[in-house]
Amino acid sequence: MLAWDTMRIDPAYRERLRSAGLDSMSRVLARVDGVVAAWSRSTETLQIPGSGSDPGLFLKRVYVPRWSSRWRGALRGTLVGLHRGHAEYLALNALRWAGVPAVRPVAYGARLVVGFVAASILITEAVPDSVNLTTFAQQLAAGERTLSLAQRREMLARLAALVADMHAAGVSHGNLFWRNVMVRPAPDGGYEFFLLDAQPLRFWERVRAPRRWWLRELAQLCTSAVPFTTRSERLRFVRAYLGNAPLSAALKSHLREIERMARAGRPHEDRRVWMNRLFECWRSRLAQEAARSGPGASPPVAPP
């Protein structure tokens, strides 16, 4: 069956990807070593550790094995439009160009079968010393980290300011759950954030519901926050996003809608939080096994 590959690599990263064995679609799709950072029925993300000052890379592979799914994707635009890896590459760069801190995409590609997308990939540069916000919160809950009340409030205020600036620039993230927010210590002693896995709303979605699109992204953040924050902290976050505006009737209506959407998203997010905890346990175990194997050993792949 007629098949071919396409791949675009940031020229500044070409040699680095060649050294890592990630400079062609065939090598990328065949890659098995690394640490599984995320997994679902159609998508997997591998962390490829770097050496020395190299922070490493993340490789996301999206599979479309069934022809019914390929046809649906084609009808949504992938036949003549963008596949998922390309779309996310552009979305992350759009965030960065708007001044929003986001992970750096360095390559994307696809495998096509008679013109239909059978697999797509995205490679991003890892953010050194960072974890996703869900993992950070789980570590706090387990006593592995500590934060004072003032630090918690400062983190909420910084995240609210980041999201407010992003929306003020007219940029949508589309998938703004805590697992897609990386956090690490900042030079000023606080914490800084970087966004990943952007899936911005289509133009017609924003035109159809000009008010709801940004409320939905706030609801996504609040959905992830429910197990780890109080209701007053979530209210403080939304008010910080809105510039600490007085509690008007319009604001109260927004808060009710955010709470309703956040509540509706809880069952799905509960499963994702559970999976995040499971993967963190695997990563910890694999790191211990790699350390016992010696510094030159490649970390094994976690079971799906």
Phi, psi and omega in degrees: 000138184294121180218149177206163183245149170230143179206136177239126182241133172303123183307327181293344183246005185300312182293323179295319178289326177297316180295329181275357181074033183233033186258010175209156180297321181297319180289322180294315182288336180273352185296130179238337181274156187127180181249127179291116180266333178201152182205140170215186183297329184242352187226141172220147178234124178254137170267123179256104184297146174265182177231148181065234181274357179287119182287348181096181185224160170241132180246116176256129177240128180245120183256141176233077189283335186263140180295328178298320178290324178295320177294318178298317178298320179297318180294335177272358173123353185289339181294322179237359182246222186257135169280173189297319180298316179294316181299318180289325176303311180293322181295317179295319178293325177297319176299314182296319179294333178277002180086010179271126179295122181215158177297154183268119175280137184240345179196152172214161180190176181206153169251125183248138175241115188042042175089352180263141181288119176260335177199147174223157183223156172219133176243129178235156177278137179290149174266115184301144172062028183243157170224162176286160189294329176296315177298317178303314181293322178295323177293323175297313182297329181273000181080011180279343174226161175227145176220136173284166178301319179297321179292320177300314181294323178295319177298314179299318181294320180293318179294320178298319179294320179299312182293320179297317178296320179298313181290325177296330177280359179080019184256133176255141174267312174090344184214052195271057173269162183301328182294344180255018176238115177271143181227143176206162177299139179263158180301334182275006179096350177266216179227148177236158187237150175223135182265150175217176176054046180285133176224073188299153179294148174290157183305316184293332178292321180287325179291320182293324183224072186298335180270325189285336187295319180281330174296322180296321180290323174295322178295323178299315177298316181291327177301313179293330186282339188308313183290346191240355184226164175271164179297323180293326177293321178292323175296317178300320180297311182295321179293323176296320176302321182271014178074028180056042178293153177300155181283079178280173178298321179295318180295319178298323177295318177300315182297320179295320180291320177299316181295321179296314180293322179296320180295321180294331182272358186297313183304315180294317182291328176301319178295321180291323177295319178298316178296322178298317178296320179297315180294324178295322176297317178299315182298319178296316180295318180293324177296321178295319179294320179295322179295321179290332182282345180112159186294337183269357185279145175277139179294140179289166180270134178292148179291146178287000000 
